[in-house]
Short mmCIF file of C-alpha atoms and ligand atoms in Angstrom, two decimals:
data_model
loop_
_atom_site.label_atom_id
_atom_site.label_comp_id
_atom_site.label_asym_id
_atom_site.label_seq_id
_atom_site.Cartn_x
_atom_site.Cartn_y
_atom_site.Cartn_z
CA UNK N 1 -28.57 -27.99 -25.52
CA UNK N 2 -25.24 -27.40 -23.60
CA UNK N 3 -24.80 -28.30 -20.25
CA UNK N 4 -24.20 -25.00 -17.94
CA UNK N 5 -20.61 -24.82 -17.35
CA UNK N 6 -19.75 -25.03 -13.73
CA UNK N 7 -17.33 -22.49 -12.20
CA UNK N 8 -14.89 -24.94 -10.22
CA UNK N 9 -14.07 -22.35 -7.62
CA UNK N 10 -17.58 -21.19 -6.72
CA UNK N 11 -17.73 -22.82 -3.65
CA UNK N 12 -14.91 -20.62 -2.04
CA UNK N 13 -15.39 -19.60 1.38
CA UNK N 14 -13.00 -17.94 3.97
CA UNK N 15 -11.56 -20.64 6.05
CA UNK N 16 -8.69 -18.90 8.20
CA UNK N 17 -5.90 -16.39 8.27
CA UNK N 18 -2.55 -18.10 9.18
CA UNK N 19 0.40 -15.57 10.57
CA UNK N 20 2.76 -18.06 10.06
CA UNK N 21 3.16 -21.46 8.18
CA UNK N 22 2.34 -23.78 11.27
CA UNK N 23 -0.92 -22.02 11.32
CA UNK N 24 -2.03 -23.39 7.78
CA UNK N 25 -4.13 -26.32 7.83
CA UNK N 26 -2.59 -29.93 7.64
CA UNK N 27 -0.54 -30.70 4.24
CA UNK N 28 -3.11 -32.98 3.00
CA UNK N 29 -5.20 -32.50 -0.19
CA UNK N 30 -4.50 -30.16 -3.04
CA UNK N 31 -4.11 -26.63 -2.97
CA UNK N 32 -3.43 -23.77 -5.38
CA UNK N 33 -1.30 -20.72 -4.67
CA UNK N 34 -1.82 -17.26 -5.62
CA UNK N 35 1.21 -15.00 -5.12
CA UNK N 36 2.45 -11.51 -6.31
CA UNK N 37 3.75 -8.16 -5.46
CA UNK N 38 1.59 -5.98 -3.21
CA UNK N 39 -1.11 -4.34 -5.03
CA UNK N 40 -0.76 -6.18 -8.31
CA UNK N 41 -4.29 -7.51 -7.99
CA UNK N 42 -4.25 -10.77 -6.26
CA UNK N 43 -7.23 -10.59 -4.19
CA UNK N 44 -9.06 -8.88 -6.98
CA UNK N 45 -8.31 -11.97 -8.89
CA UNK N 46 -9.23 -14.28 -6.58
CA UNK N 47 -12.86 -12.73 -6.40
CA UNK N 48 -13.21 -12.67 -10.08
CA UNK N 49 -12.13 -16.35 -10.43
CA UNK N 50 -14.56 -17.41 -7.76
CA UNK N 51 -17.30 -14.97 -8.65
CA UNK N 52 -17.50 -14.57 -4.74
CA UNK N 53 -17.58 -10.80 -4.51
CA UNK N 54 -15.58 -9.57 -1.48
CA UNK N 55 -14.04 -12.70 -0.60
CA UNK N 56 -10.65 -11.79 -0.42
CA UNK N 57 -10.17 -8.13 0.60
CA UNK N 58 -8.79 -5.71 -1.88
CA UNK N 59 -7.33 -2.34 -1.00
CA UNK N 60 -6.24 0.72 -2.90
CA UNK N 61 -3.29 1.10 -0.45
CA UNK N 62 -0.89 -1.51 -0.15
CA UNK N 63 -1.62 -3.12 3.34
CA UNK N 64 1.04 -4.60 5.87
CA UNK N 65 -0.89 -7.53 7.13
CA UNK N 66 1.26 -10.31 6.18
CA UNK N 67 -0.57 -13.53 6.52
CA UNK N 68 -1.81 -16.42 4.42
CA UNK N 69 -5.41 -16.62 3.62
CA UNK N 70 -6.87 -19.89 3.16
CA UNK N 71 -10.28 -20.41 1.26
CA UNK N 72 -11.63 -23.67 0.97
CA UNK N 73 -13.49 -24.99 -2.00
CA UNK N 74 -14.23 -28.19 -0.34
CA UNK N 75 -12.48 -30.72 2.68
CA UNK N 76 -9.60 -31.48 0.26
CA UNK N 77 -9.36 -28.16 -2.00
CA UNK N 78 -8.20 -24.80 -1.07
CA UNK N 79 -6.73 -21.44 -2.62
CA UNK N 80 -4.05 -19.77 -0.34
CA UNK N 81 -3.80 -16.04 -1.00
CA UNK N 82 0.20 -15.68 0.06
CA UNK N 83 1.24 -12.22 1.44
CA UNK N 84 2.31 -9.82 -1.22
CA UNK N 85 5.89 -8.96 -1.26
CA UNK N 86 7.91 -5.90 -2.82
CA UNK N 87 5.99 -3.27 -0.58
CA UNK N 88 8.66 -0.70 0.48
CA UNK N 89 6.88 0.14 3.66
CA UNK N 90 7.00 -3.35 5.35
CA UNK N 91 9.86 -3.06 7.74
CA UNK N 92 13.09 -4.94 6.01
CA UNK N 93 13.46 -7.55 8.91
CA UNK N 94 10.01 -8.50 8.49
CA UNK N 95 10.36 -8.53 4.72
CA UNK N 96 13.44 -10.85 5.26
CA UNK N 97 11.49 -13.03 7.39
CA UNK N 98 8.55 -13.51 4.79
CA UNK N 99 11.35 -14.15 2.39
CA UNK N 100 12.36 -17.25 4.33
CA UNK N 101 8.58 -18.27 5.13
CA UNK N 102 7.49 -18.06 1.51
CA UNK N 103 10.72 -19.99 0.56
CA UNK N 104 9.87 -22.73 2.94
CA UNK N 105 6.26 -22.94 1.90
CA UNK N 106 7.34 -23.24 -1.85
CA UNK N 107 9.70 -25.95 -1.11
CA UNK N 108 8.10 -28.07 1.42
CA UNK N 109 4.26 -27.87 1.10
CA UNK N 110 3.37 -31.09 -0.26
CA UNK N 111 -0.30 -29.96 -1.06
CA UNK N 112 0.74 -27.30 -3.14
CA UNK N 113 0.02 -28.19 -6.63
CA UNK N 114 0.58 -25.07 -8.50
CA UNK N 115 1.21 -21.16 -8.58
CA UNK N 116 -0.93 -18.48 -9.75
CA UNK N 117 1.67 -15.64 -10.27
CA UNK N 118 -0.31 -12.40 -10.17
CA UNK N 119 1.73 -9.42 -11.82
CA UNK N 120 0.22 -6.02 -13.00
CA UNK N 121 0.59 -6.24 -16.83
CA UNK N 122 2.40 -2.98 -16.73
CA UNK N 123 5.28 -4.27 -14.34
CA UNK N 124 5.78 -8.02 -15.30
CA UNK N 125 8.48 -10.47 -14.26
CA UNK N 126 10.48 -8.19 -11.37
CA UNK N 127 13.18 -10.12 -9.53
CA UNK N 128 10.74 -11.41 -6.74
CA UNK N 129 8.48 -12.86 -9.53
CA UNK N 130 11.45 -15.04 -11.02
CA UNK N 131 12.25 -16.15 -7.39
CA UNK N 132 8.77 -17.94 -7.18
CA UNK N 133 8.98 -19.08 -10.77
CA UNK N 134 12.01 -20.65 -9.77
CA UNK N 135 10.90 -22.49 -6.81
CA UNK N 136 8.05 -23.97 -8.64
CA UNK N 137 10.41 -25.31 -11.20
CA UNK N 138 12.75 -26.95 -8.63
CA UNK N 139 9.65 -28.90 -7.67
CA UNK N 140 8.18 -29.33 -11.30
CA UNK N 141 4.98 -27.40 -10.21
CA UNK N 142 3.06 -25.89 -12.73
CA UNK N 143 2.72 -21.92 -12.67
CA UNK N 144 0.20 -19.41 -14.44
CA UNK N 145 1.23 -15.85 -15.03
CA UNK N 146 -1.74 -13.57 -14.80
CA UNK N 147 -1.12 -10.46 -16.28
CA UNK N 148 -3.70 -8.39 -14.51
CA UNK N 149 -5.18 -4.78 -15.15
CA UNK N 150 -5.51 -5.37 -18.90
CA UNK N 151 -7.86 -2.90 -19.12
CA UNK N 152 -5.25 -0.45 -18.73
CA UNK N 153 -3.97 -1.56 -21.68
CA UNK N 154 -5.17 -1.42 -25.65
CA UNK N 155 -5.83 -4.47 -27.55
CA UNK N 156 -2.44 -3.83 -29.29
CA UNK N 157 -0.31 -3.34 -26.18
CA UNK N 158 -1.91 -6.11 -24.56
CA UNK N 159 -0.87 -8.72 -27.45
CA UNK N 160 2.55 -6.95 -27.51
CA UNK N 161 2.88 -7.41 -23.96
CA UNK N 162 1.56 -10.95 -23.94
CA UNK N 163 4.08 -11.66 -26.53
CA UNK N 164 7.22 -10.40 -24.93
CA UNK N 165 6.34 -11.86 -21.16
CA UNK N 166 5.82 -15.11 -22.90
CA UNK N 167 9.25 -14.75 -24.91
CA UNK N 168 10.97 -13.98 -21.59
CA UNK N 169 9.66 -16.67 -19.56
CA UNK N 170 10.58 -19.39 -22.54
CA UNK N 171 14.10 -17.67 -22.53
CA UNK N 172 14.02 -18.21 -18.55
CA UNK N 173 13.25 -21.82 -19.27
CA UNK N 174 10.21 -21.57 -17.28
CA UNK N 175 7.31 -24.08 -17.57
CA UNK N 176 4.89 -21.21 -17.30
CA UNK N 177 1.51 -20.43 -18.97
CA UNK N 178 0.86 -16.55 -19.29
CA UNK N 179 -2.63 -15.24 -19.51
CA UNK N 180 -4.17 -11.86 -19.77
CA UNK N 181 -6.45 -11.10 -17.04
CA UNK N 182 -8.73 -8.26 -15.82
CA UNK N 183 -10.65 -8.29 -12.93
CA UNK N 184 -12.93 -5.16 -13.95
CA UNK N 185 -13.52 -6.34 -17.56
CA UNK N 186 -13.17 -10.25 -17.44
CA UNK N 187 -11.51 -11.81 -20.42
CA UNK N 188 -11.12 -15.40 -20.91
CA UNK N 189 -12.27 -15.71 -17.37
CA UNK N 190 -14.09 -19.21 -18.38
CA UNK N 191 -10.86 -20.62 -19.80
CA UNK N 192 -8.83 -19.72 -16.95
CA UNK N 193 -11.10 -20.80 -14.38
CA UNK N 194 -10.85 -24.11 -16.52
CA UNK N 195 -7.31 -24.54 -16.48
CA UNK N 196 -6.49 -23.90 -13.36
CA UNK N 197 -9.87 -25.94 -12.02
CA UNK N 198 -7.64 -28.84 -13.66
CA UNK N 199 -4.50 -28.33 -11.85
CA UNK N 200 -6.67 -28.24 -8.71
CA UNK N 201 -8.90 -31.13 -8.94
CA UNK N 202 -7.02 -33.28 -11.86
CA UNK N 203 -3.33 -34.00 -12.39
CA UNK N 204 -2.44 -32.43 -15.67
CA UNK N 205 0.51 -30.52 -17.05
CA UNK N 206 -0.22 -26.92 -18.17
CA UNK N 207 -0.26 -25.60 -21.77
CA UNK N 208 2.23 -23.64 -22.64
N1 LIG D 1 -8.33 -1.60 -13.64
C1 LIG D 1 -8.09 -2.35 -12.99
N2 LIG D 1 -7.78 -2.36 -11.27
C2 LIG D 1 -7.53 -3.52 -10.72
C3 LIG D 1 -7.59 -4.70 -11.41
N3 LIG D 1 -7.37 -5.71 -10.19
C4 LIG D 1 -7.01 -5.00 -9.12
N4 LIG D 1 -7.23 -3.65 -9.26
C5 LIG D 1 -7.15 -2.70 -8.56
O1 LIG D 1 -5.94 -2.37 -8.14
C6 LIG D 1 -5.65 -2.37 -6.55
C7 LIG D 1 -5.05 -3.63 -5.84
O2 LIG D 1 -5.96 -4.75 -5.94
P1 LIG D 1 -5.61 -5.91 -4.91
O3 LIG D 1 -6.61 -6.84 -5.38
O4 LIG D 1 -6.10 -5.20 -3.39
O5 LIG D 1 -4.47 -6.13 -4.94
P2 LIG D 1 -3.22 -7.30 -4.09
O6 LIG D 1 -2.61 -6.36 -2.94
O7 LIG D 1 -2.22 -7.86 -4.83
O8 LIG D 1 -4.28 -7.96 -3.40
C8 LIG D 1 -7.19 -2.17 -6.08
O9 LIG D 1 -7.24 -0.95 -6.10
C9 LIG D 1 -7.65 -2.60 -7.00
O10 LIG D 1 -9.52 -2.32 -7.15
C10 LIG D 1 -8.10 -4.88 -12.65
O11 LIG D 1 -8.08 -5.81 -13.39
N5 LIG D 1 -8.25 -3.70 -13.28
MG1 LIG D 2 -4.42 -8.64 -1.42
#
């Protein structure tokens, strides 16, 4: 009999909201960051991956709360929900400040082991997404592009999109795995969990 497959993220609990970088937990242990444009489906992806309904707050209207949200898996492993970017209604000064904070987070955070870049599959790889991928590449950190809301596309469209995104990533020289994802109709959820779990709990390079 096959052993039941354990979800490496099932133990996630809300730990804290951090308005600024100094409010994060001490830079020890290992953490995986989730980033993406506002409304891309970041919170929904965290809920689907952890299997903890309502863990990360989802919303129909892009929020203005620009905070880092920390979810603990155990004393040494965390998920970080980074503030969404690209939301026009956030005041320009605030956006600029957050851009700098995010940049600093990616440059300096030692416990960061990888990025999950959540993108609405209908609007992939915008400029701000590339900035984050470049920040990861600069440090040799692995990233996974989650092309979410895949349920909005037909099967053929999904495969075409995946091929296009992979080609663009390869062209950009990025060390990035691209996966289709849907929070409402989970596809390959277990494989994605295991892949990300390996980054967080082991020290392995991502598959292309
Ligand atoms: N159809 C569909 N809707 C989704 C999916 N993921 C998120 N959404 C919806 O997209 C909106 C924004 O999602 P949310 O997770 O709050 O995005 P965030 O701002 O990136 O955290 C919400 O109305 C979600 O219900 C998905 O995979 N499929
Ligand atoms: Mg969110």
